[in-house]
Amino acid sequence: MFVTYSCIGAVPLGCLVTTSATVTCIKAALDLWKQILPEGCFYDKNEGPDIFFTNDNEAERQSLKSSFPKSHLLICLSHILQASWTFLWDRKNAIKKEHRSLLFSKIKILLFSQTVEDLEMNYACALGDSLVKSYTVFVDYLKHIYTHRHDWSLMFRRHLLSRANDVSFFWESAMIVLKDPILSRTRTYNQLQIIDFLSRLDTYYERKLLDLANSRFDCVRLSRFLFIELPREAYTITQNSESEYEVHNDTKDTVYQVDITLGMCECRIGKSGAPCKHQLLVFRNFPVPVYDCILPST
């Protein structure tokens, strides 16, 4: 799915349906997509957009580089943060619960380094940390991230448009729209049915633009917590940083880490980015702006 930024979030530019995720297959789909692009696309730059934001998928990046050799391929910081969060909470990596937040902070410091010197210093400090050294699997993961620093580091993209420095989850919204309102989370459609349902995307985004023009967009943002009920148990909430909170269940004596910026929680529901009662508790008890607590992908 190709999307671009707009005032209503992500707007799709194209959707590729492939039989596999190999470089050859993706490249063939890209070539077909290029044939139907109108004249003057990409602001009269028919050679392609200036920037592609992607995840850390080598086959996808190779295909894009082959089809659009003059475009810059950047790895989205939000993807690295989400992937790192998932990595730290994966049981097979055997990282202790009390160490996950500390290790995650090492990655965030590395990602948001403002100069090359700061990046190198933060990387050296992270590798020299005794807690980091105790987890060989995390050291390898940190080295993998650092190897691709030219694709995600902020200081290496300053010569590009200023918009490229923004970190946002808007690019996820198109796939969420496709899976929820369009496909209704059903996996039994055949190829022809999928094409038919994809044609409904235009109508969906037309309605979204009309809602925004008529000042009816707040309900869309607030709908993230519409079906979440506040728990009846007693909770104690502690703010650890500007975006990180600890929600303690006084009845069950359990503690959950919540990151409002990521829109994620340590609980079973929230660790995948879904809305949960712990995020809602933070939102209700702290002066968190709606746009910080509710991701544009909703």
mmCIF file of C-alpha atoms in Angstrom:
data_model
loop_
_atom_site.group_PDB
_atom_site.id
_atom_site.type_symbol
_atom_site.label_atom_id
_atom_site.label_comp_id
_atom_site.label_asym_id
_atom_site.label_seq_id
_atom_site.Cartn_x
_atom_site.Cartn_y
_atom_site.Cartn_z
ATOM 1 C CA MET A 1 0.000 0.000 0.000
ATOM 2 C CA PHE A 2 1.361 3.424 -1.017
ATOM 3 C CA VAL A 3 0.116 6.365 1.045
ATOM 4 C CA THR A 4 0.915 10.049 1.341
ATOM 5 C CA TYR A 5 0.350 12.545 4.118
ATOM 6 C CA SER A 6 -2.687 14.828 4.191
ATOM 7 C CA CYS A 7 -4.739 16.802 6.701
ATOM 8 C CA ILE A 8 -6.886 13.716 7.371
ATOM 9 C CA GLY A 9 -3.931 11.373 7.789
ATOM 10 C CA ALA A 10 -2.846 8.849 5.201
ATOM 11 C CA VAL A 11 -4.370 8.972 1.719
ATOM 12 C CA PRO A 12 -3.673 5.934 -0.510
ATOM 13 C CA LEU A 13 -1.901 6.404 -3.832
ATOM 14 C CA GLY A 14 -1.912 2.766 -4.882
ATOM 15 C CA CYS A 15 -2.281 -0.794 -3.683
ATOM 16 C CA LEU A 16 -0.267 -3.766 -4.931
ATOM 17 C CA VAL A 17 -1.696 -7.293 -4.625
ATOM 18 C CA THR A 18 1.132 -9.822 -5.046
ATOM 19 C CA THR A 19 1.394 -13.593 -4.843
ATOM 20 C CA SER A 20 4.646 -13.455 -2.873
ATOM 21 C CA ALA A 21 6.981 -11.019 -1.132
ATOM 22 C CA THR A 22 10.039 -11.679 -3.305
ATOM 23 C CA VAL A 23 12.008 -8.915 -5.012
ATOM 24 C CA THR A 24 11.012 -10.167 -8.490
ATOM 25 C CA CYS A 25 7.305 -10.230 -7.685
ATOM 26 C CA ILE A 26 7.244 -6.817 -6.005
ATOM 27 C CA LYS A 27 9.301 -5.312 -8.841
ATOM 28 C CA ALA A 28 6.817 -6.641 -11.425
ATOM 29 C CA ALA A 29 3.904 -5.141 -9.467
ATOM 30 C CA LEU A 30 5.697 -1.792 -9.224
ATOM 31 C CA ASP A 31 6.276 -1.732 -12.980
ATOM 32 C CA LEU A 32 2.565 -2.325 -13.604
ATOM 33 C CA TRP A 33 1.648 0.407 -11.123
ATOM 34 C CA LYS A 34 3.970 2.888 -12.838
ATOM 35 C CA GLN A 35 2.193 2.262 -16.148
ATOM 36 C CA ILE A 36 -1.137 3.559 -14.808
ATOM 37 C CA LEU A 37 0.254 6.644 -13.075
ATOM 38 C CA PRO A 38 -1.005 9.873 -14.688
ATOM 39 C CA GLU A 39 1.200 12.408 -16.421
ATOM 40 C CA GLY A 40 2.652 15.007 -14.080
ATOM 41 C CA CYS A 41 2.460 12.731 -11.043
ATOM 42 C CA PHE A 42 4.684 13.415 -8.043
ATOM 43 C CA TYR A 43 4.581 17.162 -8.757
ATOM 44 C CA ASP A 44 5.733 16.723 -12.362
ATOM 45 C CA LYS A 45 8.553 14.426 -11.276
ATOM 46 C CA ASN A 46 7.673 11.330 -13.274
ATOM 47 C CA GLU A 47 10.843 9.641 -12.056
ATOM 48 C CA GLY A 48 9.205 9.096 -8.681
ATOM 49 C CA PRO A 49 8.782 10.816 -5.314
ATOM 50 C CA ASP A 50 11.701 12.407 -3.489
ATOM 51 C CA ILE A 51 11.295 10.175 -0.431
ATOM 52 C CA PHE A 52 9.919 6.738 0.429
ATOM 53 C CA PHE A 53 9.347 5.867 4.089
ATOM 54 C CA THR A 54 9.518 2.090 4.511
ATOM 55 C CA ASN A 55 9.984 -0.513 7.205
ATOM 56 C CA ASP A 56 13.131 -2.636 7.518
ATOM 57 C CA ASN A 57 12.115 -5.051 4.748
ATOM 58 C CA GLU A 58 15.045 -5.778 2.438
ATOM 59 C CA ALA A 59 12.965 -7.204 -0.451
ATOM 60 C CA GLU A 60 10.638 -4.214 -0.416
ATOM 61 C CA ARG A 61 13.506 -1.719 -0.308
ATOM 62 C CA GLN A 62 15.429 -3.424 -3.120
ATOM 63 C CA SER A 63 12.342 -3.407 -5.336
ATOM 64 C CA LEU A 64 11.672 0.281 -4.706
ATOM 65 C CA LYS A 65 15.300 1.194 -5.332
ATOM 66 C CA SER A 66 15.240 -0.678 -8.623
ATOM 67 C CA SER A 67 11.996 0.941 -9.809
ATOM 68 C CA PHE A 68 12.707 4.437 -8.453
ATOM 69 C CA PRO A 69 16.511 4.801 -8.479
ATOM 70 C CA LYS A 70 16.441 8.569 -7.844
ATOM 71 C CA SER A 71 14.219 8.383 -4.748
ATOM 72 C CA HIS A 72 15.585 8.359 -1.204
ATOM 73 C CA LEU A 73 14.575 5.317 0.865
ATOM 74 C CA LEU A 74 14.254 6.087 4.570
ATOM 75 C CA ILE A 75 13.292 3.752 7.400
ATOM 76 C CA CYS A 76 10.483 5.212 9.488
ATOM 77 C CA LEU A 77 11.479 5.805 13.115
ATOM 78 C CA SER A 78 8.040 4.792 14.345
ATOM 79 C CA HIS A 79 8.539 1.356 12.781
ATOM 80 C CA ILE A 80 11.858 0.896 14.592
ATOM 81 C CA LEU A 81 10.268 1.931 17.893
ATOM 82 C CA GLN A 82 7.368 -0.479 17.467
ATOM 83 C CA ALA A 83 9.653 -3.310 16.344
ATOM 84 C CA SER A 84 11.968 -2.661 19.304
ATOM 85 C CA TRP A 85 9.035 -2.674 21.736
ATOM 86 C CA THR A 86 7.893 -6.021 20.330
ATOM 87 C CA PHE A 87 11.449 -7.392 20.465
ATOM 88 C CA LEU A 88 11.895 -6.490 24.131
ATOM 89 C CA TRP A 89 8.569 -8.047 25.145
ATOM 90 C CA ASP A 90 9.122 -11.244 23.155
ATOM 91 C CA ARG A 91 9.430 -14.125 25.619
ATOM 92 C CA LYS A 92 11.986 -16.015 23.561
ATOM 93 C CA ASN A 93 14.487 -13.172 24.075
ATOM 94 C CA ALA A 94 14.290 -13.754 27.853
ATOM 95 C CA ILE A 95 14.586 -10.082 28.815
ATOM 96 C CA LYS A 96 13.450 -9.429 32.375
ATOM 97 C CA LYS A 97 10.368 -7.321 32.864
ATOM 98 C CA GLU A 98 12.095 -4.697 34.996
ATOM 99 C CA HIS A 99 14.854 -4.232 32.378
ATOM 100 C CA ARG A 100 12.676 -3.720 29.307
ATOM 101 C CA SER A 101 11.922 -0.050 29.840
ATOM 102 C CA LEU A 102 15.594 0.728 30.513
ATOM 103 C CA LEU A 103 16.739 -1.048 27.358
ATOM 104 C CA PHE A 104 14.014 0.630 25.330
ATOM 105 C CA SER A 105 15.261 4.028 26.522
ATOM 106 C CA LYS A 106 18.712 3.167 25.124
ATOM 107 C CA ILE A 107 17.170 2.663 21.684
ATOM 108 C CA LYS A 108 15.183 5.910 21.870
ATOM 109 C CA ILE A 109 18.274 7.901 22.850
ATOM 110 C CA LEU A 110 20.121 6.380 19.907
ATOM 111 C CA LEU A 111 17.336 7.067 17.405
ATOM 112 C CA PHE A 112 16.874 10.713 18.332
ATOM 113 C CA SER A 113 20.539 11.734 18.432
ATOM 114 C CA GLN A 114 20.877 15.171 16.861
ATOM 115 C CA THR A 115 24.495 15.014 15.643
ATOM 116 C CA VAL A 116 26.852 12.353 14.315
ATOM 117 C CA GLU A 117 29.031 12.792 17.395
ATOM 118 C CA ASP A 118 26.038 12.275 19.710
ATOM 119 C CA LEU A 119 25.005 9.186 17.747
ATOM 120 C CA GLU A 120 28.460 7.614 18.020
ATOM 121 C CA MET A 121 28.750 8.534 21.702
ATOM 122 C CA ASN A 122 25.275 7.187 22.568
ATOM 123 C CA TYR A 123 26.007 3.965 20.680
ATOM 124 C CA ALA A 124 29.312 3.481 22.516
ATOM 125 C CA CYS A 125 27.660 4.219 25.870
ATOM 126 C CA ALA A 126 24.882 1.736 25.137
ATOM 127 C CA LEU A 127 27.321 -1.052 24.231
ATOM 128 C CA GLY A 128 29.375 -0.293 27.333
ATOM 129 C CA ASP A 129 26.400 -0.405 29.685
ATOM 130 C CA SER A 130 26.518 -3.355 32.079
ATOM 131 C CA LEU A 131 22.797 -4.073 31.676
ATOM 132 C CA VAL A 132 23.090 -4.128 27.876
ATOM 133 C CA LYS A 133 26.103 -6.453 28.069
ATOM 134 C CA SER A 134 24.091 -8.929 30.122
ATOM 135 C CA TYR A 135 21.787 -9.567 27.134
ATOM 136 C CA THR A 136 23.740 -10.803 24.104
ATOM 137 C CA VAL A 137 20.588 -10.913 22.001
ATOM 138 C CA PHE A 138 19.968 -7.219 22.679
ATOM 139 C CA VAL A 139 23.570 -6.314 21.790
ATOM 140 C CA ASP A 140 23.112 -8.021 18.407
ATOM 141 C CA TYR A 141 19.812 -6.201 17.881
ATOM 142 C CA LEU A 142 21.420 -2.858 18.731
ATOM 143 C CA LYS A 143 24.237 -3.519 16.252
ATOM 144 C CA HIS A 144 21.690 -4.347 13.548
ATOM 145 C CA ILE A 145 19.905 -1.029 14.114
ATOM 146 C CA TYR A 146 23.170 0.912 14.072
ATOM 147 C CA THR A 147 24.223 -0.720 10.794
ATOM 148 C CA HIS A 148 21.242 0.939 9.056
ATOM 149 C CA ARG A 149 21.791 4.346 10.706
ATOM 150 C CA HIS A 150 22.083 6.180 7.370
ATOM 151 C CA ASP A 151 18.514 5.135 6.568
ATOM 152 C CA TRP A 152 16.854 6.284 9.813
ATOM 153 C CA SER A 153 19.157 8.792 11.524
ATOM 154 C CA LEU A 154 17.792 12.343 11.631
ATOM 155 C CA MET A 155 21.097 14.040 10.897
ATOM 156 C CA PHE A 156 21.591 12.073 7.667
ATOM 157 C CA ARG A 157 18.281 13.286 6.220
ATOM 158 C CA ARG A 158 18.576 17.017 6.938
ATOM 159 C CA HIS A 159 19.351 17.771 3.290
ATOM 160 C CA LEU A 160 15.892 16.453 2.402
ATOM 161 C CA LEU A 161 12.549 18.176 2.930
ATOM 162 C CA SER A 162 11.873 19.221 6.513
ATOM 163 C CA ARG A 163 8.741 17.038 6.528
ATOM 164 C CA ALA A 164 11.049 14.016 6.311
ATOM 165 C CA ASN A 165 12.170 14.596 9.899
ATOM 166 C CA ASP A 166 8.671 14.093 11.269
ATOM 167 C CA VAL A 167 7.932 10.829 13.038
ATOM 168 C CA SER A 168 4.329 9.760 12.584
ATOM 169 C CA PHE A 169 2.107 6.723 12.489
ATOM 170 C CA PHE A 170 -0.067 8.147 9.724
ATOM 171 C CA TRP A 171 1.245 5.670 7.162
ATOM 172 C CA GLU A 172 -0.349 2.765 9.094
ATOM 173 C CA SER A 173 -3.872 4.105 8.804
ATOM 174 C CA ALA A 174 -4.464 2.952 5.232
ATOM 175 C CA MET A 175 -3.907 -0.712 6.113
ATOM 176 C CA ILE A 176 -6.077 -0.392 9.237
ATOM 177 C CA VAL A 177 -8.880 1.070 7.124
ATOM 178 C CA LEU A 178 -8.469 -1.752 4.615
ATOM 179 C CA LYS A 179 -8.621 -4.485 7.277
ATOM 180 C CA ASP A 180 -11.437 -3.058 9.418
ATOM 181 C CA PRO A 181 -14.148 -1.154 7.484
ATOM 182 C CA ILE A 182 -13.350 -2.582 4.036
ATOM 183 C CA LEU A 183 -12.439 -6.240 4.553
ATOM 184 C CA SER A 184 -14.030 -6.537 8.028
ATOM 185 C CA ARG A 185 -11.016 -8.593 9.150
ATOM 186 C CA THR A 186 -12.052 -11.454 6.862
ATOM 187 C CA ARG A 187 -9.402 -13.588 5.145
ATOM 188 C CA THR A 188 -11.650 -15.710 2.925
ATOM 189 C CA TYR A 189 -12.108 -13.318 0.004
ATOM 190 C CA ASN A 190 -10.755 -14.399 -3.366
ATOM 191 C CA GLN A 191 -8.775 -12.115 -5.678
ATOM 192 C CA LEU A 192 -11.804 -10.751 -7.543
ATOM 193 C CA GLN A 193 -13.644 -9.975 -4.318
ATOM 194 C CA ILE A 194 -10.590 -8.190 -2.925
ATOM 195 C CA ILE A 195 -10.403 -5.968 -6.022
ATOM 196 C CA ASP A 196 -14.101 -5.183 -5.632
ATOM 197 C CA PHE A 197 -13.701 -4.243 -1.975
ATOM 198 C CA LEU A 198 -10.608 -2.153 -2.671
ATOM 199 C CA SER A 199 -12.682 -0.044 -5.044
ATOM 200 C CA ARG A 200 -14.661 1.121 -2.001
ATOM 201 C CA LEU A 201 -11.638 2.948 -0.613
ATOM 202 C CA ASP A 202 -12.447 6.025 -2.698
ATOM 203 C CA THR A 203 -15.876 6.358 -1.107
ATOM 204 C CA TYR A 204 -14.450 5.928 2.384
ATOM 205 C CA TYR A 205 -11.899 8.719 1.947
ATOM 206 C CA GLU A 206 -14.444 10.988 0.269
ATOM 207 C CA ARG A 207 -16.615 10.714 3.396
ATOM 208 C CA LYS A 208 -13.608 11.341 5.614
ATOM 209 C CA LEU A 209 -12.742 14.539 3.739
ATOM 210 C CA LEU A 210 -16.356 15.702 3.935
ATOM 211 C CA ASP A 211 -16.451 15.021 7.697
ATOM 212 C CA LEU A 212 -13.339 17.133 8.173
ATOM 213 C CA ALA A 213 -14.724 19.943 6.024
ATOM 214 C CA ASN A 214 -17.888 19.932 8.171
ATOM 215 C CA SER A 215 -15.952 19.898 11.483
ATOM 216 C CA ARG A 216 -16.999 16.350 12.349
ATOM 217 C CA PHE A 217 -13.529 14.886 12.835
ATOM 218 C CA ASP A 218 -13.365 14.840 16.655
ATOM 219 C CA CYS A 219 -15.638 11.814 16.832
ATOM 220 C CA VAL A 220 -13.195 9.891 14.645
ATOM 221 C CA ARG A 221 -10.279 10.633 16.977
ATOM 222 C CA LEU A 222 -12.206 9.943 20.173
ATOM 223 C CA SER A 223 -13.625 6.657 18.861
ATOM 224 C CA ARG A 224 -10.377 4.864 19.807
ATOM 225 C CA PHE A 225 -11.590 4.487 23.411
ATOM 226 C CA LEU A 226 -15.301 4.325 22.646
ATOM 227 C CA PHE A 227 -15.764 0.696 23.761
ATOM 228 C CA ILE A 228 -13.233 0.756 26.621
ATOM 229 C CA GLU A 229 -14.791 0.847 30.090
ATOM 230 C CA LEU A 230 -12.967 2.332 33.055
ATOM 231 C CA PRO A 231 -11.992 -0.459 35.482
ATOM 232 C CA ARG A 232 -13.660 -0.667 38.885
ATOM 233 C CA GLU A 233 -10.480 -1.679 40.695
ATOM 234 C CA ALA A 234 -8.288 0.894 42.450
ATOM 235 C CA TYR A 235 -5.296 2.026 40.402
ATOM 236 C CA THR A 236 -2.258 4.148 41.209
ATOM 237 C CA ILE A 237 -0.641 5.937 38.272
ATOM 238 C CA THR A 238 2.941 7.220 38.335
ATOM 239 C CA GLN A 239 4.439 9.429 35.640
ATOM 240 C CA ASN A 240 8.048 8.385 34.943
ATOM 241 C CA SER A 241 8.726 10.746 32.032
ATOM 242 C CA GLU A 242 6.907 13.017 29.623
ATOM 243 C CA SER A 243 5.363 10.065 27.803
ATOM 244 C CA GLU A 244 5.912 7.026 30.074
ATOM 245 C CA TYR A 245 3.606 6.027 32.921
ATOM 246 C CA GLU A 246 3.248 3.139 35.380
ATOM 247 C CA VAL A 247 -0.275 1.940 36.091
ATOM 248 C CA HIS A 248 -0.431 -0.107 39.308
ATOM 249 C CA ASN A 249 -3.450 -2.275 40.070
ATOM 250 C CA ASP A 250 -3.794 -1.987 43.847
ATOM 251 C CA THR A 251 -6.166 -4.953 43.995
ATOM 252 C CA LYS A 252 -4.163 -7.506 41.987
ATOM 253 C CA ASP A 253 -0.741 -5.933 42.709
ATOM 254 C CA THR A 254 0.248 -5.784 39.028
ATOM 255 C CA VAL A 255 2.128 -3.003 37.234
ATOM 256 C CA TYR A 256 1.875 -2.059 33.550
ATOM 257 C CA GLN A 257 4.132 0.293 31.596
ATOM 258 C CA VAL A 258 2.320 2.723 29.276
ATOM 259 C CA ASP A 259 3.935 4.868 26.578
ATOM 260 C CA ILE A 260 1.473 7.504 25.390
ATOM 261 C CA THR A 261 3.650 8.637 22.484
ATOM 262 C CA LEU A 262 3.709 5.101 21.064
ATOM 263 C CA GLY A 263 0.112 4.421 22.065
ATOM 264 C CA MET A 264 1.190 1.108 23.579
ATOM 265 C CA CYS A 265 0.905 -0.660 26.915
ATOM 266 C CA GLU A 266 2.554 -3.676 28.502
ATOM 267 C CA CYS A 267 -0.727 -5.525 28.982
ATOM 268 C CA ARG A 268 -1.876 -8.305 26.661
ATOM 269 C CA ILE A 269 -4.163 -6.002 24.674
ATOM 270 C CA GLY A 270 -2.079 -2.847 24.606
ATOM 271 C CA LYS A 271 1.286 -4.350 23.677
ATOM 272 C CA SER A 272 0.139 -4.638 20.053
ATOM 273 C CA GLY A 273 -0.878 -0.974 19.927
ATOM 274 C CA ALA A 274 -4.580 -1.564 20.577
ATOM 275 C CA PRO A 275 -6.469 0.751 22.983
ATOM 276 C CA CYS A 276 -6.693 -0.585 26.533
ATOM 277 C CA LYS A 277 -8.041 0.487 29.921
ATOM 278 C CA HIS A 278 -4.576 1.417 31.202
ATOM 279 C CA GLN A 279 -4.069 3.959 28.410
ATOM 280 C CA LEU A 280 -7.549 5.311 29.091
ATOM 281 C CA LEU A 281 -6.720 5.700 32.808
ATOM 282 C CA VAL A 282 -3.662 7.771 31.933
ATOM 283 C CA PHE A 283 -5.722 9.873 29.544
ATOM 284 C CA ARG A 284 -8.420 10.490 32.172
ATOM 285 C CA ASN A 285 -6.039 11.334 35.045
ATOM 286 C CA PHE A 286 -3.326 13.363 33.304
ATOM 287 C CA PRO A 287 -3.575 16.422 31.015
ATOM 288 C CA VAL A 288 -2.602 14.483 27.902
ATOM 289 C CA PRO A 289 -3.760 16.121 24.637
ATOM 290 C CA VAL A 290 -6.077 13.984 22.530
ATOM 291 C CA TYR A 291 -3.678 14.022 19.590
ATOM 292 C CA ASP A 292 -0.913 12.582 21.820
ATOM 293 C CA CYS A 293 -3.070 9.819 23.248
ATOM 294 C CA ILE A 294 -4.927 8.850 20.088
ATOM 295 C CA LEU A 295 -2.866 7.913 17.055
ATOM 296 C CA PRO A 296 -3.781 9.270 13.604
ATOM 297 C CA SER A 297 -4.066 5.653 12.446
ATOM 298 C CA THR A 298 -7.467 5.468 14.155
#
